């Protein structure tokens, strides 16, 4: 019907504004993949996807890497329904395969306070991989509590709670193809 296409994908209730659309995300992931290939691509790579938030990002990134990768997943205690981070993240799923002697790339959705990435790095280092790099889609440096940076960052953003493209608020909004800010009254 005339006019239907305009409303085909209305912005869901609770979404304030779109920060990064699908095309922008796709283009940036291509650039990240090129950087990762340059620095980590010589001996293959084990991608460790931090569930659930990094699901879409890891899947898209892995398909843009032009060399063989293995993929494993970890699950970490989440924000639940809160907007604030936890200072001692809990790992709730072990890796399926050993990473001993292998080059590893941690892929996470957001580097926020830094507690998650820092705990993850120390845990994985104990498993003796040959190298560990980290790649996050988003970085919120203003919120950092632990002195840590990621090796590869998609976008640096200000201190705002964001959802979409894997990121949730209370399990909502993960499947949105874009990254958006939330109305504050969530
Ligand atoms: P950190 O331990 O504080 O660095 O938190 C990292 C984790 O918190 C991320 O992997 C996300 O799962 C979650 N997180 C942090 N900021 C946001 C956000 O703006 N939206 C959704 N999840 C977030
Ligand atoms: Mg996470």
PDB file of C-alpha atoms and ligand atoms in Angstrom:
ATOM      1  CA  UNK A   1       0.000   0.000   0.000  1.00  0.00           C
ATOM      2  CA  UNK A   2       1.264   3.511  -0.663  1.00  0.00           C
ATOM      3  CA  UNK A   3       3.224   4.882   2.280  1.00  0.00           C
ATOM      4  CA  UNK A   4       3.747   1.442   3.880  1.00  0.00           C
ATOM      5  CA  UNK A   5       7.491   1.442   3.269  1.00  0.00           C
ATOM      6  CA  UNK A   6       7.878   4.555   5.396  1.00  0.00           C
ATOM      7  CA  UNK A   7       6.648   2.688   8.460  1.00  0.00           C
ATOM      8  CA  UNK A   8       8.100  -0.737   7.616  1.00  0.00           C
ATOM      9  CA  UNK A   9      10.683  -0.596  10.433  1.00  0.00           C
ATOM     10  CA  UNK A  10       9.464   1.921  12.987  1.00  0.00           C
ATOM     11  CA  UNK A  11      11.872   2.722  15.822  1.00  0.00           C
ATOM     12  CA  UNK A  12      10.759   0.618  18.814  1.00  0.00           C
ATOM     13  CA  UNK A  13       9.384   2.269  21.914  1.00  0.00           C
ATOM     14  CA  UNK A  14      12.193   3.171  24.332  1.00  0.00           C
ATOM     15  CA  UNK A  15      14.744   3.994  21.647  1.00  0.00           C
ATOM     16  CA  UNK A  16      15.947   7.590  21.691  1.00  0.00           C
ATOM     17  CA  UNK A  17      18.247   7.961  18.690  1.00  0.00           C
ATOM     18  CA  UNK A  18      20.387   5.887  16.351  1.00  0.00           C
ATOM     19  CA  UNK A  19      24.118   6.291  16.946  1.00  0.00           C
ATOM     20  CA  UNK A  20      25.475   3.927  14.266  1.00  0.00           C
ATOM     21  CA  UNK A  21      23.384   2.514  11.444  1.00  0.00           C
ATOM     22  CA  UNK A  22      23.897  -0.825   9.680  1.00  0.00           C
ATOM     23  CA  UNK A  23      26.047   0.584   6.880  1.00  0.00           C
ATOM     24  CA  UNK A  24      28.328   2.439   9.269  1.00  0.00           C
ATOM     25  CA  UNK A  25      28.773  -0.650  11.462  1.00  0.00           C
ATOM     26  CA  UNK A  26      29.480  -2.854   8.437  1.00  0.00           C
ATOM     27  CA  UNK A  27      32.085  -0.450   7.056  1.00  0.00           C
ATOM     28  CA  UNK A  28      33.839  -0.121  10.405  1.00  0.00           C
ATOM     29  CA  UNK A  29      33.971  -3.900  10.888  1.00  0.00           C
ATOM     30  CA  UNK A  30      35.668  -4.196   7.472  1.00  0.00           C
ATOM     31  CA  UNK A  31      38.340  -1.761   8.658  1.00  0.00           C
ATOM     32  CA  UNK A  32      38.744  -3.634  11.947  1.00  0.00           C
ATOM     33  CA  UNK A  33      39.141  -6.912  10.047  1.00  0.00           C
ATOM     34  CA  UNK A  34      41.920  -5.397   7.943  1.00  0.00           C
ATOM     35  CA  UNK A  35      43.768  -4.229  11.073  1.00  0.00           C
ATOM     36  CA  UNK A  36      43.331  -7.624  12.732  1.00  0.00           C
ATOM     37  CA  UNK A  37      44.633  -9.421   9.646  1.00  0.00           C
ATOM     38  CA  UNK A  38      47.704  -7.198   9.603  1.00  0.00           C
ATOM     39  CA  UNK A  39      48.536  -7.718  13.275  1.00  0.00           C
ATOM     40  CA  UNK A  40      47.214 -11.183  14.130  1.00  0.00           C
ATOM     41  CA  UNK A  41      46.556 -12.983  10.868  1.00  0.00           C
ATOM     42  CA  UNK A  42      49.700 -14.953  10.227  1.00  0.00           C
ATOM     43  CA  UNK A  43      49.070 -18.124  12.283  1.00  0.00           C
ATOM     44  CA  UNK A  44      45.300 -18.411  12.289  1.00  0.00           C
ATOM     45  CA  UNK A  45      43.284 -17.131  15.218  1.00  0.00           C
ATOM     46  CA  UNK A  46      40.904 -18.350  17.894  1.00  0.00           C
ATOM     47  CA  UNK A  47      38.111 -15.839  18.298  1.00  0.00           C
ATOM     48  CA  UNK A  48      36.545 -15.863  21.743  1.00  0.00           C
ATOM     49  CA  UNK A  49      33.110 -14.326  21.576  1.00  0.00           C
ATOM     50  CA  UNK A  50      31.794 -12.962  24.866  1.00  0.00           C
ATOM     51  CA  UNK A  51      28.128 -13.893  24.956  1.00  0.00           C
ATOM     52  CA  UNK A  52      25.567 -12.645  24.543  1.00  0.00           C
ATOM     53  CA  UNK A  53      26.331  -9.054  23.624  1.00  0.00           C
ATOM     54  CA  UNK A  54      29.154  -9.759  21.155  1.00  0.00           C
ATOM     55  CA  UNK A  55      27.225 -12.402  19.207  1.00  0.00           C
ATOM     56  CA  UNK A  56      26.389 -10.310  16.131  1.00  0.00           C
ATOM     57  CA  UNK A  57      29.702  -8.467  16.145  1.00  0.00           C
ATOM     58  CA  UNK A  58      31.813 -11.639  16.383  1.00  0.00           C
ATOM     59  CA  UNK A  59      29.781 -13.330  13.639  1.00  0.00           C
ATOM     60  CA  UNK A  60      30.151 -10.383  11.263  1.00  0.00           C
ATOM     61  CA  UNK A  61      33.810  -9.838  12.101  1.00  0.00           C
ATOM     62  CA  UNK A  62      34.720 -13.514  11.653  1.00  0.00           C
ATOM     63  CA  UNK A  63      33.147 -13.538   8.188  1.00  0.00           C
ATOM     64  CA  UNK A  64      35.223 -10.551   7.130  1.00  0.00           C
ATOM     65  CA  UNK A  65      38.560 -12.079   8.127  1.00  0.00           C
ATOM     66  CA  UNK A  66      40.370 -13.473   5.143  1.00  0.00           C
ATOM     67  CA  UNK A  67      42.143 -16.351   6.912  1.00  0.00           C
ATOM     68  CA  UNK A  68      40.995 -19.432   8.858  1.00  0.00           C
ATOM     69  CA  UNK A  69      39.620 -18.821  12.349  1.00  0.00           C
ATOM     70  CA  UNK A  70      38.301 -20.997  15.134  1.00  0.00           C
ATOM     71  CA  UNK A  71      35.419 -19.634  17.192  1.00  0.00           C
ATOM     72  CA  UNK A  72      34.653 -20.347  20.841  1.00  0.00           C
ATOM     73  CA  UNK A  73      32.276 -18.607  23.230  1.00  0.00           C
ATOM     74  CA  UNK A  74      32.287 -17.548  26.862  1.00  0.00           C
ATOM     75  CA  UNK A  75      29.414 -16.318  28.934  1.00  0.00           C
ATOM     76  CA  UNK A  76      29.884 -13.713  31.636  1.00  0.00           C
ATOM     77  CA  UNK A  77      27.545 -12.530  34.374  1.00  0.00           C
ATOM     78  CA  UNK A  78      25.666  -9.538  32.984  1.00  0.00           C
ATOM     79  CA  UNK A  79      24.063  -6.298  34.074  1.00  0.00           C
ATOM     80  CA  UNK A  80      20.742  -8.129  34.361  1.00  0.00           C
ATOM     81  CA  UNK A  81      18.105  -5.445  34.478  1.00  0.00           C
ATOM     82  CA  UNK A  82      20.447  -2.818  35.851  1.00  0.00           C
ATOM     83  CA  UNK A  83      22.263  -0.081  34.026  1.00  0.00           C
ATOM     84  CA  UNK A  84      25.395  -0.405  36.133  1.00  0.00           C
ATOM     85  CA  UNK A  85      28.313  -2.757  35.738  1.00  0.00           C
ATOM     86  CA  UNK A  86      29.521  -5.376  38.199  1.00  0.00           C
ATOM     87  CA  UNK A  87      33.027  -5.135  39.599  1.00  0.00           C
ATOM     88  CA  UNK A  88      33.621  -8.887  39.809  1.00  0.00           C
ATOM     89  CA  UNK A  89      32.245 -10.485  36.654  1.00  0.00           C
ATOM     90  CA  UNK A  90      31.461 -14.199  36.888  1.00  0.00           C
ATOM     91  CA  UNK A  91      32.404 -16.549  34.060  1.00  0.00           C
ATOM     92  CA  UNK A  92      29.584 -18.978  33.653  1.00  0.00           C
ATOM     93  CA  UNK A  93      30.734 -21.110  30.730  1.00  0.00           C
ATOM     94  CA  UNK A  94      34.216 -22.565  30.166  1.00  0.00           C
ATOM     95  CA  UNK A  95      35.804 -22.687  26.711  1.00  0.00           C
ATOM     96  CA  UNK A  96      35.048 -25.764  24.646  1.00  0.00           C
ATOM     97  CA  UNK A  97      38.586 -26.186  23.297  1.00  0.00           C
ATOM     98  CA  UNK A  98      42.044 -25.620  24.776  1.00  0.00           C
ATOM     99  CA  UNK A  99      43.747 -22.352  23.762  1.00  0.00           C
ATOM    100  CA  UNK A 100      47.198 -23.477  24.916  1.00  0.00           C
ATOM    101  CA  UNK A 101      49.795 -22.310  22.369  1.00  0.00           C
ATOM    102  CA  UNK A 102      47.189 -20.611  20.165  1.00  0.00           C
ATOM    103  CA  UNK A 103      46.787 -16.932  19.210  1.00  0.00           C
ATOM    104  CA  UNK A 104      43.565 -15.630  20.734  1.00  0.00           C
ATOM    105  CA  UNK A 105      41.346 -12.640  19.967  1.00  0.00           C
ATOM    106  CA  UNK A 106      38.761 -11.721  22.603  1.00  0.00           C
ATOM    107  CA  UNK A 107      35.733 -10.147  20.951  1.00  0.00           C
ATOM    108  CA  UNK A 108      33.392  -8.212  23.228  1.00  0.00           C
ATOM    109  CA  UNK A 109      30.607  -5.727  22.696  1.00  0.00           C
ATOM    110  CA  UNK A 110      31.609  -2.841  24.993  1.00  0.00           C
ATOM    111  CA  UNK A 111      34.584  -1.875  27.062  1.00  0.00           C
ATOM    112  CA  UNK A 112      32.935   0.061  29.866  1.00  0.00           C
ATOM    113  CA  UNK A 113      34.401   0.031  33.412  1.00  0.00           C
ATOM    114  CA  UNK A 114      36.984  -2.496  32.190  1.00  0.00           C
ATOM    115  CA  UNK A 115      36.259  -5.114  34.872  1.00  0.00           C
ATOM    116  CA  UNK A 116      35.054  -7.696  32.386  1.00  0.00           C
ATOM    117  CA  UNK A 117      37.954  -7.444  29.939  1.00  0.00           C
ATOM    118  CA  UNK A 118      40.520  -7.308  32.703  1.00  0.00           C
ATOM    119  CA  UNK A 119      39.126 -10.415  34.460  1.00  0.00           C
ATOM    120  CA  UNK A 120      38.865 -12.202  31.134  1.00  0.00           C
ATOM    121  CA  UNK A 121      42.448 -11.401  30.141  1.00  0.00           C
ATOM    122  CA  UNK A 122      43.863 -12.717  33.426  1.00  0.00           C
ATOM    123  CA  UNK A 123      41.733 -15.839  33.225  1.00  0.00           C
ATOM    124  CA  UNK A 124      42.730 -16.599  29.627  1.00  0.00           C
ATOM    125  CA  UNK A 125      46.423 -15.813  30.233  1.00  0.00           C
ATOM    126  CA  UNK A 126      46.466 -18.661  32.771  1.00  0.00           C
ATOM    127  CA  UNK A 127      45.479 -20.992  29.940  1.00  0.00           C
ATOM    128  CA  UNK A 128      48.763 -20.187  28.118  1.00  0.00           C
ATOM    129  CA  UNK A 129      47.706 -19.010  24.668  1.00  0.00           C
ATOM    130  CA  UNK A 130      50.608 -17.925  22.410  1.00  0.00           C
ATOM    131  CA  UNK A 131      49.152 -14.373  22.300  1.00  0.00           C
ATOM    132  CA  UNK A 132      46.027 -12.486  23.379  1.00  0.00           C
ATOM    133  CA  UNK A 133      44.537  -9.476  21.629  1.00  0.00           C
ATOM    134  CA  UNK A 134      41.221  -7.831  22.376  1.00  0.00           C
ATOM    135  CA  UNK A 135      38.653  -6.267  20.082  1.00  0.00           C
ATOM    136  CA  UNK A 136      35.580  -4.365  21.249  1.00  0.00           C
ATOM    137  CA  UNK A 137      32.913  -2.819  19.101  1.00  0.00           C
ATOM    138  CA  UNK A 138      32.387   0.105  21.480  1.00  0.00           C
ATOM    139  CA  UNK A 139      34.569   1.850  24.020  1.00  0.00           C
ATOM    140  CA  UNK A 140      33.284   4.165  26.770  1.00  0.00           C
ATOM    141  CA  UNK A 141      36.575   5.531  28.176  1.00  0.00           C
ATOM    142  CA  UNK A 142      34.814   8.013  30.476  1.00  0.00           C
ATOM    143  CA  UNK A 143      33.474   5.118  32.547  1.00  0.00           C
ATOM    144  CA  UNK A 144      36.751   3.267  33.052  1.00  0.00           C
ATOM    145  CA  UNK A 145      37.558   1.999  36.582  1.00  0.00           C
ATOM    146  CA  UNK A 146      40.343  -0.403  35.594  1.00  0.00           C
ATOM    147  CA  UNK A 147      43.416   0.692  33.642  1.00  0.00           C
ATOM    148  CA  UNK A 148      42.892  -1.281  30.454  1.00  0.00           C
ATOM    149  CA  UNK A 149      42.529  -0.558  26.735  1.00  0.00           C
ATOM    150  CA  UNK A 150      41.467  -2.826  23.893  1.00  0.00           C
ATOM    151  CA  UNK A 151      43.824  -3.512  20.973  1.00  0.00           C
ATOM    152  CA  UNK A 152      41.054  -2.875  18.439  1.00  0.00           C
ATOM    153  CA  UNK A 153      38.088  -0.521  18.979  1.00  0.00           C
ATOM    154  CA  UNK A 154      35.167  -0.039  16.613  1.00  0.00           C
ATOM    155  CA  UNK A 155      33.754   3.230  17.940  1.00  0.00           C
ATOM    156  CA  UNK A 156      34.537   5.382  20.977  1.00  0.00           C
ATOM    157  CA  UNK A 157      31.355   6.747  22.533  1.00  0.00           C
ATOM    158  CA  UNK A 158      30.442   9.036  25.438  1.00  0.00           C
ATOM    159  CA  UNK A 159      28.908   7.779  28.666  1.00  0.00           C
ATOM    160  CA  UNK A 160      25.458   6.721  27.491  1.00  0.00           C
ATOM    161  CA  UNK A 161      23.669   3.387  27.772  1.00  0.00           C
ATOM    162  CA  UNK A 162      23.291   1.905  24.296  1.00  0.00           C
ATOM    163  CA  UNK A 163      21.388  -1.033  22.840  1.00  0.00           C
ATOM    164  CA  UNK A 164      21.049  -2.927  19.578  1.00  0.00           C
ATOM    165  CA  UNK A 165      23.327  -5.061  17.397  1.00  0.00           C
ATOM    166  CA  UNK A 166      23.658  -7.598  20.217  1.00  0.00           C
ATOM    167  CA  UNK A 167      23.459  -5.177  23.140  1.00  0.00           C
ATOM    168  CA  UNK A 168      20.434  -5.382  25.378  1.00  0.00           C
ATOM    169  CA  UNK A 169      18.606  -3.698  28.164  1.00  0.00           C
ATOM    170  CA  UNK A 170      16.831  -6.415  30.195  1.00  0.00           C
ATOM    171  CA  UNK A 171      17.147  -8.765  27.151  1.00  0.00           C
ATOM    172  CA  UNK A 172      15.355  -6.300  24.898  1.00  0.00           C
ATOM    173  CA  UNK A 173      16.631  -4.634  21.704  1.00  0.00           C
ATOM    174  CA  UNK A 174      19.422  -7.148  20.914  1.00  0.00           C
ATOM    175  CA  UNK A 175      18.169  -7.914  17.429  1.00  0.00           C
ATOM    176  CA  UNK A 176      18.089  -4.313  16.219  1.00  0.00           C
ATOM    177  CA  UNK A 177      20.475  -3.971  13.256  1.00  0.00           C
ATOM    178  CA  UNK A 178      21.748  -0.596  14.516  1.00  0.00           C
ATOM    179  CA  UNK A 179      23.182   0.789  17.784  1.00  0.00           C
ATOM    180  CA  UNK A 180      20.989   3.313  19.560  1.00  0.00           C
ATOM    181  CA  UNK A 181      20.647   5.237  22.795  1.00  0.00           C
ATOM    182  CA  UNK A 182      17.781   4.583  25.175  1.00  0.00           C
ATOM    183  CA  UNK A 183      15.188   6.981  26.472  1.00  0.00           C
ATOM    184  CA  UNK A 184      16.448   7.748  29.981  1.00  0.00           C
ATOM    185  CA  UNK A 185      13.312   6.556  31.806  1.00  0.00           C
ATOM    186  CA  UNK A 186      14.033   2.818  31.217  1.00  0.00           C
TER     187      UNK A 186
HETATM  188  P1  LIG B   1      32.567  -3.594  32.030  1.00  0.00           P
HETATM  189  O1  LIG B   1      32.956  -4.803  32.814  1.00  0.00           O
HETATM  190  O2  LIG B   1      31.996  -2.506  32.882  1.00  0.00           O
HETATM  191  O3  LIG B   1      33.628  -3.082  31.090  1.00  0.00           O
HETATM  192  O4  LIG B   1      31.277  -3.991  31.209  1.00  0.00           O
HETATM  193  C1  LIG B   1      31.319  -4.606  30.030  1.00  0.00           C
HETATM  194  C2  LIG B   1      29.966  -5.254  29.785  1.00  0.00           C
HETATM  195  O5  LIG B   1      28.874  -4.507  30.319  1.00  0.00           O
HETATM  196  C3  LIG B   1      29.734  -5.267  28.296  1.00  0.00           C
HETATM  197  O6  LIG B   1      30.299  -6.417  27.719  1.00  0.00           O
HETATM  198  C4  LIG B   1      28.229  -5.231  28.199  1.00  0.00           C
HETATM  199  O7  LIG B   1      27.716  -6.541  28.252  1.00  0.00           O
HETATM  200  C5  LIG B   1      27.784  -4.469  29.416  1.00  0.00           C
HETATM  201  N1  LIG B   1      27.525  -3.048  29.046  1.00  0.00           N
HETATM  202  C6  LIG B   1      28.293  -1.986  29.320  1.00  0.00           C
HETATM  203  N2  LIG B   1      27.768  -0.851  28.832  1.00  0.00           N
HETATM  204  C7  LIG B   1      26.632  -1.234  28.196  1.00  0.00           C
HETATM  205  C8  LIG B   1      25.650  -0.496  27.446  1.00  0.00           C
HETATM  206  O8  LIG B   1      25.699   0.723  27.238  1.00  0.00           O
HETATM  207  N3  LIG B   1      24.630  -1.246  26.945  1.00  0.00           N
HETATM  208  C9  LIG B   1      24.511  -2.594  27.136  1.00  0.00           C
HETATM  209  N4  LIG B   1      25.426  -3.302  27.809  1.00  0.00           N
HETATM  210  C10 LIG B   1      26.472  -2.625  28.343  1.00  0.00           C
HETATM  211 MG1  LIG B   2      29.171  -8.278  27.672  1.00  0.00          MG
END
